[in-house]
Coordinates of C-alpha atoms and ligand atoms in Angstrom, one line a residue:
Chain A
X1 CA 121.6 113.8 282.5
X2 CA 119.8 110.4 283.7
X3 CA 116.9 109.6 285.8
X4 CA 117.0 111.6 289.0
X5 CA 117.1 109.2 291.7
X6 CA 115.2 110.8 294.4
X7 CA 117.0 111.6 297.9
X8 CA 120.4 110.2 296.0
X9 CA 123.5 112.2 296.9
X10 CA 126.6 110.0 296.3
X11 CA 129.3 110.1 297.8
X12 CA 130.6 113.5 297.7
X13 CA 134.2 114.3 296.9
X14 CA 136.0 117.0 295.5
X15 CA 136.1 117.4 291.8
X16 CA 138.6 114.8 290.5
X17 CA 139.7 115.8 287.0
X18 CA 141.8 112.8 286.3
X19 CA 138.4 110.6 287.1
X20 CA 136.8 109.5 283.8
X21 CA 133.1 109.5 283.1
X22 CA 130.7 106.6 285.4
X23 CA 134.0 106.1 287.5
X24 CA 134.6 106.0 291.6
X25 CA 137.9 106.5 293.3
X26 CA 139.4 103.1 294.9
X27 CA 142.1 102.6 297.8
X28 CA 141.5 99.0 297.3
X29 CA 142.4 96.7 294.5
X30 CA 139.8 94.9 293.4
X31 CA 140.3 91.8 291.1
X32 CA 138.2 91.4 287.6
X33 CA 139.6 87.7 285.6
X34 CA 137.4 85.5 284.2
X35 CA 138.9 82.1 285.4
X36 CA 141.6 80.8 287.9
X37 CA 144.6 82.5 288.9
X38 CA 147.3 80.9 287.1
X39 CA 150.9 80.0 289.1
X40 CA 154.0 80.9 286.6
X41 CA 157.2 79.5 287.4
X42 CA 160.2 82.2 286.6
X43 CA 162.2 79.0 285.4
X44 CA 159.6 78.5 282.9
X45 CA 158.6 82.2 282.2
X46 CA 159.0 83.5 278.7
X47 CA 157.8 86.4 276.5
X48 CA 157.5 86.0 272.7
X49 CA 157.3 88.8 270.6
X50 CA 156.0 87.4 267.0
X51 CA 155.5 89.1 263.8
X52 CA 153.0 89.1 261.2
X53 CA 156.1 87.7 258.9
X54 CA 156.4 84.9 262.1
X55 CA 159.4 86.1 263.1
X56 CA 160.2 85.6 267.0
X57 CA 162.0 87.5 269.4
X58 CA 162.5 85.6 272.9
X59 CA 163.2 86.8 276.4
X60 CA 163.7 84.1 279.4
X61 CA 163.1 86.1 282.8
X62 CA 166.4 86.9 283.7
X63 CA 166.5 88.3 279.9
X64 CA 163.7 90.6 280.2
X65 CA 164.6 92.4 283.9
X66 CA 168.2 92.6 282.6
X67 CA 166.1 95.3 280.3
X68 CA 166.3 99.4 281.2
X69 CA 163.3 99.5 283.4
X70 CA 160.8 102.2 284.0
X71 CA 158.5 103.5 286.9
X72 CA 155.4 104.8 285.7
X73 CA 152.9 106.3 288.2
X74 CA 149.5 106.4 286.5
X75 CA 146.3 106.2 286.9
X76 CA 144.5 102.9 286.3
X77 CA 140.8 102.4 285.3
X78 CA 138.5 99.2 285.7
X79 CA 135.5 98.4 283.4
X80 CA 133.5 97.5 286.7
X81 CA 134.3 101.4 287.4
X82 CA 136.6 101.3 289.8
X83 CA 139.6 103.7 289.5
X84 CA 142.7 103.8 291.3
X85 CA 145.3 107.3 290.3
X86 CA 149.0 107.2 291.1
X87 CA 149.5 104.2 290.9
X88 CA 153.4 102.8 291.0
X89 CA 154.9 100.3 288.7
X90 CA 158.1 98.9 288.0
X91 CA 158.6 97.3 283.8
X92 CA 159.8 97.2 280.6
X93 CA 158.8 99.6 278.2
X94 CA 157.3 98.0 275.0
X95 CA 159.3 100.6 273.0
X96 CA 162.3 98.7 274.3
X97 CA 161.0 95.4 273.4
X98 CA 160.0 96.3 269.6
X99 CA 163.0 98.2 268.7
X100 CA 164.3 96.9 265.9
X101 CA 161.6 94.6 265.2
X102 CA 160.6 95.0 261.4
X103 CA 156.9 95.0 261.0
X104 CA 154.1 96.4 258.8
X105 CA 151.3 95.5 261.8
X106 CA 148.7 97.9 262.6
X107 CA 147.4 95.2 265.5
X108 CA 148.4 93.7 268.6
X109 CA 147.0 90.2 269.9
X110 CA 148.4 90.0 273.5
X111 CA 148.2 86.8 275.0
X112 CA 148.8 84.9 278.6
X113 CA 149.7 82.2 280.9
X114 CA 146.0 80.6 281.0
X115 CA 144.9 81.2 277.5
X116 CA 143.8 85.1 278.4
X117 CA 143.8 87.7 275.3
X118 CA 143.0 91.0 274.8
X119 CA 143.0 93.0 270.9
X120 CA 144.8 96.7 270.7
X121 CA 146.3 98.9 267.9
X122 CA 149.8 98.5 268.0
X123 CA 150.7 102.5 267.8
X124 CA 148.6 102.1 271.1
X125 CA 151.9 99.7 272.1
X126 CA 154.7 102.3 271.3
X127 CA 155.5 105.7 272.4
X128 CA 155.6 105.1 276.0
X129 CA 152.2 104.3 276.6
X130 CA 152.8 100.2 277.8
X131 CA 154.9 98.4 280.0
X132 CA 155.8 94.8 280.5
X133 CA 155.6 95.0 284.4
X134 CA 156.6 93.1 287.7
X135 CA 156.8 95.1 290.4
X136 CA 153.7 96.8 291.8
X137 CA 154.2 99.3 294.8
X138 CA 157.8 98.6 295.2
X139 CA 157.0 94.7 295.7
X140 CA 156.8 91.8 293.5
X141 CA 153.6 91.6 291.5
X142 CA 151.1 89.2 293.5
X143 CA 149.6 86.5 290.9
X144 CA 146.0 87.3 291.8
X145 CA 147.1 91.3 289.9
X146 CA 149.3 89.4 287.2
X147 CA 152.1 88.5 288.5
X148 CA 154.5 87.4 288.0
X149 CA 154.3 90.0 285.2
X150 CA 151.7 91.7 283.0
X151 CA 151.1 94.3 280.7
X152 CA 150.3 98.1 281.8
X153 CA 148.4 99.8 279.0
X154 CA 146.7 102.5 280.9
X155 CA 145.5 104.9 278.8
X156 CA 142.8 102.5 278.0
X157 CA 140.4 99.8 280.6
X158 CA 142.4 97.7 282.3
X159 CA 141.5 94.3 281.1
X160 CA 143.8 95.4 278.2
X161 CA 146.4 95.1 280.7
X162 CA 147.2 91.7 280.0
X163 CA 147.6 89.9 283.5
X164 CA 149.8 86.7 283.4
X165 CA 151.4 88.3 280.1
X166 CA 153.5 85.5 277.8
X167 CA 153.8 86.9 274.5
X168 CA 152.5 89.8 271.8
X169 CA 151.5 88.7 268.3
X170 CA 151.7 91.5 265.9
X171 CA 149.2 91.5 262.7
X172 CA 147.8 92.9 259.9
X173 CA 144.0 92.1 260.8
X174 CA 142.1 93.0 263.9
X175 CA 141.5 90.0 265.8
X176 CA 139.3 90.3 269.1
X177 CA 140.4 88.8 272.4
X178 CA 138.6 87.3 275.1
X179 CA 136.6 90.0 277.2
X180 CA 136.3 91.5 273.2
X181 CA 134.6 88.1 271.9
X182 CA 132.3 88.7 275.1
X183 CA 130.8 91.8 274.3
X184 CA 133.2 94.5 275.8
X185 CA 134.2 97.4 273.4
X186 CA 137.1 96.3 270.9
X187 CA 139.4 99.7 271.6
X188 CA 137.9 101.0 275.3
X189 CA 139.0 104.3 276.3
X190 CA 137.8 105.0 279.6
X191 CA 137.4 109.0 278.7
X192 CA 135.0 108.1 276.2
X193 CA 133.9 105.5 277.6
X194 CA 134.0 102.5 275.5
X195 CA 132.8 99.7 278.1
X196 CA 130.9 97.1 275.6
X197 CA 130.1 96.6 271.7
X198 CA 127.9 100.1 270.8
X199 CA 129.4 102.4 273.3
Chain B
X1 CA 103.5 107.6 290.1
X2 CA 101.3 105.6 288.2
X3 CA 102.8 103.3 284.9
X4 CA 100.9 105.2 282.1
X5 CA 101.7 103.8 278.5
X6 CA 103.2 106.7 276.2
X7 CA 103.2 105.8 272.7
X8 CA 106.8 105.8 271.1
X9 CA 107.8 106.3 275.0
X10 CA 112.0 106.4 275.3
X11 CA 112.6 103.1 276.6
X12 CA 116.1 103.1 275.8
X13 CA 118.9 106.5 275.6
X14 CA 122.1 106.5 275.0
X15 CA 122.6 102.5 275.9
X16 CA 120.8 103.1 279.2
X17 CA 117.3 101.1 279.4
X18 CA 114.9 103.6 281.6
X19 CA 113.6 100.7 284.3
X20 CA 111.3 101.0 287.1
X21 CA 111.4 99.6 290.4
X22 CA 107.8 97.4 290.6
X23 CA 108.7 95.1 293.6
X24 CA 111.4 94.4 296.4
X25 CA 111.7 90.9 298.3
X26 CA 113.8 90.8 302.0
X27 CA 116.2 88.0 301.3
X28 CA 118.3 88.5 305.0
X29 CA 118.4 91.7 307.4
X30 CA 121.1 93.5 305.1
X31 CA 120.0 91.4 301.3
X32 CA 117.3 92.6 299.2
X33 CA 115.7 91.5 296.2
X34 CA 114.8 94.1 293.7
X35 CA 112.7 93.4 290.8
X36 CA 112.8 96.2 288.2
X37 CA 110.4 96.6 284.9
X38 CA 112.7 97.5 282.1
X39 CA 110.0 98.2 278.7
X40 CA 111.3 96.2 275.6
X41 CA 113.9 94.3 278.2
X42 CA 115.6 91.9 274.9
X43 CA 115.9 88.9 277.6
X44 CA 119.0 87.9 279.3
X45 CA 121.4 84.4 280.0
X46 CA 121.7 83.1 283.9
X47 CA 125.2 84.8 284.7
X48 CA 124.7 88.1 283.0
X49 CA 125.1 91.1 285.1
X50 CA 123.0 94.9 284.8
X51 CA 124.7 97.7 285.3
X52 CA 122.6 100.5 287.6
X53 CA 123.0 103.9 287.7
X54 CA 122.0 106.4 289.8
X55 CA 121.9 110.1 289.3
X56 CA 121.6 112.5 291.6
X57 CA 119.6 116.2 291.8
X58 CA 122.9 118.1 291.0
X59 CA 123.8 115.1 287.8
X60 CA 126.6 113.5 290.0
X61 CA 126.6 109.7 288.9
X62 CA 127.6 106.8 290.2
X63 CA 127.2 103.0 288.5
X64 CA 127.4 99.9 290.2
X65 CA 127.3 95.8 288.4
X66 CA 124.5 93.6 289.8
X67 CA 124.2 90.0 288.4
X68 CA 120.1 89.2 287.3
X69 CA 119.6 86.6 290.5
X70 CA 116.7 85.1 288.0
X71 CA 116.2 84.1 284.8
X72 CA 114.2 86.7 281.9
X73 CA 110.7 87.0 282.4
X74 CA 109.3 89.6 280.5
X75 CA 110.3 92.6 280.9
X76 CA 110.6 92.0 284.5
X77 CA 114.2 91.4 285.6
X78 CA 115.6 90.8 289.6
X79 CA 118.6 91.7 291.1
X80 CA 120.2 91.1 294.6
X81 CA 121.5 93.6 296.6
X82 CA 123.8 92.8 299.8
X83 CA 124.3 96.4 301.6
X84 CA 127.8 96.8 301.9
X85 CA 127.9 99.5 305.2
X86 CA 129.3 102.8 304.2
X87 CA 128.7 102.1 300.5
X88 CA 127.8 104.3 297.6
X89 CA 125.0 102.5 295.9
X90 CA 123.7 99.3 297.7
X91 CA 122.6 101.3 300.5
X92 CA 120.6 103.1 298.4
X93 CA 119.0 100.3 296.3
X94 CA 118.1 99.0 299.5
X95 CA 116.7 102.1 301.4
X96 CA 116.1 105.0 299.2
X97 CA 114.5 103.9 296.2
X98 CA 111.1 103.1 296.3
X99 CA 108.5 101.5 294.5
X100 CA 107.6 103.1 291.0
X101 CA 111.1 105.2 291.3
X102 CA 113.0 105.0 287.9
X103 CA 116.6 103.8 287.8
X104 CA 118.8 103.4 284.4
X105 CA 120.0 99.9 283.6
X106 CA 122.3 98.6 281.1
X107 CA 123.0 95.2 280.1
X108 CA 122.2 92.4 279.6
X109 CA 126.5 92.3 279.6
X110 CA 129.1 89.8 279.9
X111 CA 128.9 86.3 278.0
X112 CA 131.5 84.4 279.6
X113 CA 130.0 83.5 283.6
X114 CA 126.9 82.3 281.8
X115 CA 125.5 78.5 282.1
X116 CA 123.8 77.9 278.6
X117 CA 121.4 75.0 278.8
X118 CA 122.5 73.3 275.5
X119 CA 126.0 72.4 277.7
X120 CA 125.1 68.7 279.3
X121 CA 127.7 69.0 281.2
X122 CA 127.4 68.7 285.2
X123 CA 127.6 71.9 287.1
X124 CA 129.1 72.9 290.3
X125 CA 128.3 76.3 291.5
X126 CA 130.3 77.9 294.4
X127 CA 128.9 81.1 295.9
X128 CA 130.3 83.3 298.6
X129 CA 127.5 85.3 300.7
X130 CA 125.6 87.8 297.7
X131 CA 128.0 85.7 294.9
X132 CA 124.9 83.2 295.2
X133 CA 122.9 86.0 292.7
X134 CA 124.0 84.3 289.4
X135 CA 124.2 81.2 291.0
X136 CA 120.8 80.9 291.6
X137 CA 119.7 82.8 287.9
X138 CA 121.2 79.3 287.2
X139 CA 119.1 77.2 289.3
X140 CA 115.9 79.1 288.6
X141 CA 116.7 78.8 284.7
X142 CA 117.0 74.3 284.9
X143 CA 113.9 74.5 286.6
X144 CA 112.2 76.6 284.1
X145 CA 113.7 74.7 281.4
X146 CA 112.7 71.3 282.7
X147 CA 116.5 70.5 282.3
X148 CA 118.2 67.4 284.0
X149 CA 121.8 68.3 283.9
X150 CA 122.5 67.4 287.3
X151 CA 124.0 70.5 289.3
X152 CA 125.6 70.5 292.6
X153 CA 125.7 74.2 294.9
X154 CA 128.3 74.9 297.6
X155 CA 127.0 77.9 299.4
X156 CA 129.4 79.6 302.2
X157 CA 127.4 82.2 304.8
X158 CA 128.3 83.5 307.5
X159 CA 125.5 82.2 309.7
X160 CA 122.3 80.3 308.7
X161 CA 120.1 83.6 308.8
X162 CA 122.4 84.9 306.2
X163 CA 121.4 82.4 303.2
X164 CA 119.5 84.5 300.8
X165 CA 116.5 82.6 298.8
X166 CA 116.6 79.9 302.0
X167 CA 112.8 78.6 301.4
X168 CA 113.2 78.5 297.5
X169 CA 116.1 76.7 298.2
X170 CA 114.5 74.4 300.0
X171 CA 111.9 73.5 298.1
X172 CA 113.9 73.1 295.0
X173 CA 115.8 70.6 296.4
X174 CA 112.7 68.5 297.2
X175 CA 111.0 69.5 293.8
X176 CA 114.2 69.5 291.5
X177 CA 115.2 66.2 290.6
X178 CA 119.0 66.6 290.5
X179 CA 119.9 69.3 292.6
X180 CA 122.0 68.9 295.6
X181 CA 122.7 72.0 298.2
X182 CA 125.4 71.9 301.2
X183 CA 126.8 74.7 303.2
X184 CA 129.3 76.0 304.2
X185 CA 128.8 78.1 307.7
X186 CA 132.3 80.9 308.2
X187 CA 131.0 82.4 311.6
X188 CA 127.9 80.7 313.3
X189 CA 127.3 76.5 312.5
X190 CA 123.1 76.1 312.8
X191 CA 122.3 73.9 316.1
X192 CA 121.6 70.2 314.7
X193 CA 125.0 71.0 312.4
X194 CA 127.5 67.9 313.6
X195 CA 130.6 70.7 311.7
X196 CA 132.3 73.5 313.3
X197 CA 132.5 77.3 311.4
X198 CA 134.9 76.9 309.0
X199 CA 135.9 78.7 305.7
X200 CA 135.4 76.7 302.3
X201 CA 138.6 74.2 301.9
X202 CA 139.5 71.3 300.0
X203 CA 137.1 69.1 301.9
X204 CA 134.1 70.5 301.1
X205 CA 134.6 71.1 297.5
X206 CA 136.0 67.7 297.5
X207 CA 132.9 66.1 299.1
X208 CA 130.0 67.9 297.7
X209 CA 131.9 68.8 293.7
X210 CA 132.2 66.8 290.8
X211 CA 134.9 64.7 290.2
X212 CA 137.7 66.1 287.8
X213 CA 136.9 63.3 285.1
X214 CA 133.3 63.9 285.2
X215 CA 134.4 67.5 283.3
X216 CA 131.6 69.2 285.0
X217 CA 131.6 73.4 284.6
X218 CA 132.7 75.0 287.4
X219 CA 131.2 78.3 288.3
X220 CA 132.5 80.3 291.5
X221 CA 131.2 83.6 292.8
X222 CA 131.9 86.1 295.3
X223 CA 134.2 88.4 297.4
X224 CA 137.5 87.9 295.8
X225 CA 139.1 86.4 298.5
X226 CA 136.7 83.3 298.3
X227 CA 137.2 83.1 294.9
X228 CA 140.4 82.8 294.5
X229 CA 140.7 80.6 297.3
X230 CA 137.7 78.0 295.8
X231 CA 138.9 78.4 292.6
X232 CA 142.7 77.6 293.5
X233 CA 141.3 74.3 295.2
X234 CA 139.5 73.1 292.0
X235 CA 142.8 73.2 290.1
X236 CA 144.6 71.8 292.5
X237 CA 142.1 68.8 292.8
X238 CA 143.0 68.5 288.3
X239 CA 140.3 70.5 286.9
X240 CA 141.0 72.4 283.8
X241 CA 141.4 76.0 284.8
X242 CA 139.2 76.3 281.7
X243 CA 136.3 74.4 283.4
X244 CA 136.4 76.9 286.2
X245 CA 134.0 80.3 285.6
X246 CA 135.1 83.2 288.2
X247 CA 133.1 86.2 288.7
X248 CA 134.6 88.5 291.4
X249 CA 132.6 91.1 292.9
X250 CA 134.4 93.0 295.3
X251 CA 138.1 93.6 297.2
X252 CA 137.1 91.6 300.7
X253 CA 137.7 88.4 301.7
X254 CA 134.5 87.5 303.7
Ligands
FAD1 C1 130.2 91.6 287.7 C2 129.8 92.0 289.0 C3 128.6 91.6 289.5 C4 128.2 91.9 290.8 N1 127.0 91.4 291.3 C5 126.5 91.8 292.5 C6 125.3 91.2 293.1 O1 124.6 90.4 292.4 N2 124.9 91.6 294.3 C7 125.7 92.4 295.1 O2 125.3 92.8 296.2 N3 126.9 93.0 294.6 C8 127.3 92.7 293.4 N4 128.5 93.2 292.9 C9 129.2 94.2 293.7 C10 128.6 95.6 293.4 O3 128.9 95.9 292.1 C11 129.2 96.7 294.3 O4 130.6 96.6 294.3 C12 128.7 96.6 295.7 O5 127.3 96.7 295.8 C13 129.3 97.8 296.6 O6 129.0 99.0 296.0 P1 128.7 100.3 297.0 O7 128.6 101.5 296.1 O8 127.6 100.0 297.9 O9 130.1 100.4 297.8 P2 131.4 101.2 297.5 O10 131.1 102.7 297.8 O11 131.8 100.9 296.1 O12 132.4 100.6 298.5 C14 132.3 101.0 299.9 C15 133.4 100.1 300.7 O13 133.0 98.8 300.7 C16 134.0 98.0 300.0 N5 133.3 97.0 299.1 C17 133.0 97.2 297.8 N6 132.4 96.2 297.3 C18 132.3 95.3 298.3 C19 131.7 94.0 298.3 N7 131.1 93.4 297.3 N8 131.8 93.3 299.5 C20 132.4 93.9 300.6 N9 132.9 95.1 300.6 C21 132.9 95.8 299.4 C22 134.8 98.9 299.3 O14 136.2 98.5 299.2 C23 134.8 100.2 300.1 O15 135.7 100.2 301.1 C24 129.0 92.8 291.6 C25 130.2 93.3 291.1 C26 130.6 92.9 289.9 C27 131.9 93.4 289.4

């Protein structure tokens, strides 16, 4: 237990189970990026899955939503400690997208529109744990949460949910993104929670 | 209780720094200024944010991210508090603790909305309402430093009586060769202002920024609204979105 703040009582709520540790419940969507809100064109859009061998596999827009979709609901959790549960999506599994893909990776260097990236295990990738996503709430994804489409990796904070996504690199060496180079935690599960380098 | 100095004392647990709150400053009628002792504080950059965490009798916790509003001193450090109504924490930072109460801090964190002296690039800061707290580690930092990297700050309140650090400010201007301030007024314009209450558009940041070619560093801070609407207007005027530094701090537009 920490420093008893004297006359502090919180904001009391039922027990929430599905709350990790140092987190608060959010209606809102609050907005954590490190820059300017990039503007993607769909004309333009692509997403590149590369190997560690440099093998490509390409999908234009209209390739990727012609995909079988998914609709997660899940529960999403900020590093600033804001959580938000039940949350609705519409994407692409990543199963989907690396099946049949030959590779001997153990990482994943995902990367976006503006130069963003963010460092996870692959097997954290597979098995139904991450979407490509582009619908949010049953409504296009607005640019300021991603749009138009990022990556849902919940299971771990949410700035390893790639906004602005363009492409996954897969390789053989752990290489740390951009929140990662700054002093965040390189894996950052939210139940043990893994906010910064040490934790 | 009185500051007695315990040999070997646990200054540190688990990644929390044990600080203690030594002074308090009234920036407006809802902004405060806390300034918190933390023992064997290892310094910190202007931009870096704390986080605080209070606990209460039962062990409920509940953590909140402050940016340091000045640069390390010690083992002093300040933060700024705006009182958001019906909030969690910042109503209690600003009305229940107390001076000498105890509060857990961790940081310094984040390395990316930080201005680091050796840059001599110009510097534009944008700050919406309590977004001036890093802003003005900034400010308080070149001055300490001696530096002359000339820095430019658009601040957007709602009303005149709502500019935190309004004296320092001031003063700085006069004292700090290189250091230009203009306003931007959302609800209530001051009497001798010749502009109406407007929010930030491209004619402000045009006026009082830096030119594109100049390459200045861009930092923006505040509700996210602001920033995404300040920060959208330095791209469109041809900045490199890598020249622009956001740091959000909460869901409202204000
Ligand atoms: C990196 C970072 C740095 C920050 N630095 C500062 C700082 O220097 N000074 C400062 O005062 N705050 C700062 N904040 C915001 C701060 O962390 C809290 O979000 C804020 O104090 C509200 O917390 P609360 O517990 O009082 O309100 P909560 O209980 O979290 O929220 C209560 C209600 O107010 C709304 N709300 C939450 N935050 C805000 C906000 N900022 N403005 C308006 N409405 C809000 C919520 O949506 C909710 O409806 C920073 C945030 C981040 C992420």
């Amino acid at each position: 237990m920490g420093i008893v703040s004297p006359g502090f009582q919180g904001r009391r709520r039922p027990a929430e189970p599905n709350l990790p540790p140092g987190q608060y419940l959010t209606e809102d969507f609050p907005v954590l990026s490190a820059g300017p809100t990039p503007r993607v064109s769909l004309t333009d859009w692509e997403f590149v899955l590369s190997t560690e061998t440099g093998a490509e596999s390409r999908w234009s827009w209209d390739e990727m939503w012609a995909l079988p979709t998914e609709t997660p609901t899940v529960d999403i959790h900020c590093v600033t400690h804001w959580s938000k549960l039940g949350t609705n999506w519409r994407g692409v599994s990543v199963d989907t997208l690396l099946d049949g893909v030959d590779t001997a990776a153990d990482y994943a260097l995902v990367h976006s529109y503006g130069g963003y990236t963010t460092n996870l295990p692959l097997d954290d990738l597979r098995d139904g744990q991450a979407w490509i996503v582009h619908q949010y709430d049953g409504a296009d994804l607005p640019a300021e949460h991603g749009g138009p489409a990022r990556l849902l990796v919940p299971h771990l904070y949410f700035w390893k949910s790639a906004k602005w996504v363009r492409g996954i690199r897969l390789g053989l060496t752990d290489e740390p993104g951009f929140w990662e180079t700054a002093g965040y935690h390189d894996y950052g599960d939210p139940w043990r929670e893994q906010r910064y380098q040490g934790d | 209780m009185a500051r007695t100095a315990i040999p070997g004392r646990l200054t540190k647990r688990a990644g929390w720094w044990v600080a203690r709150l030594v002074d308090r400053r009234e920036e407006t009628a809802t902004a405060c200024t806390l300034v918190l002792e933390v023992p064997d504080w290892p310094g910190h950059l202007p931009g870096q944010h704390v986080d605080l965490r209070l606990t209460a009798e039962d062990g409920y916790q509940a953590a909140r991210s402050y940016s340091v509003s000045a640069p390390a001193d010690g083992e002093r450090i300040e933060v700024t508090v705006q009182r958001v109504p019906d909030g969690e924490v910042s109503p209690y930072l600003i009305e229940g603790l107390s001076i000498g109460d105890q509060i857990e801090v961790k940081g310094p964190l984040g390395g990316y909305f930080v201005w680091r002296m050796t840059d001599p690039a110009p510097v534009l800061l944008v700050g919406g309402g309590s977004g001036i707290a890093p802003l003005m580690a900034m400010i308080r930092a070149r001055r300490a430093a001696g530096s002359r990297v000339p820095f430019r700050l658009i601040y957007s309140v709602r009303t005149e009586r709502d500019i935190y650090f309004a004296d320092e400010l001031r003063r700085r201007v006069r004292e700090d060769q290189g250091l230009d301030v203009a306003y931007v007024y959302t609800r209530e314009v001051p009497e001798i202002s010749p502009a109406q209450a407007h929010r930030i558009g491209v004619a402000d940041v045009n006026s009082h920024g830096w030119p594109p070619q100049l390459e200045p560093t861009n930092f923006v801070c505040g509700p996210t609204g602001f920033v995404e609407a300040v920060s959208d207007i330095l791209v469109a005027l041809g900045h490199e979105p890598r020249r622009i530094k956001t740091e959000r701090f909460g869901p409202t537009g204000a």
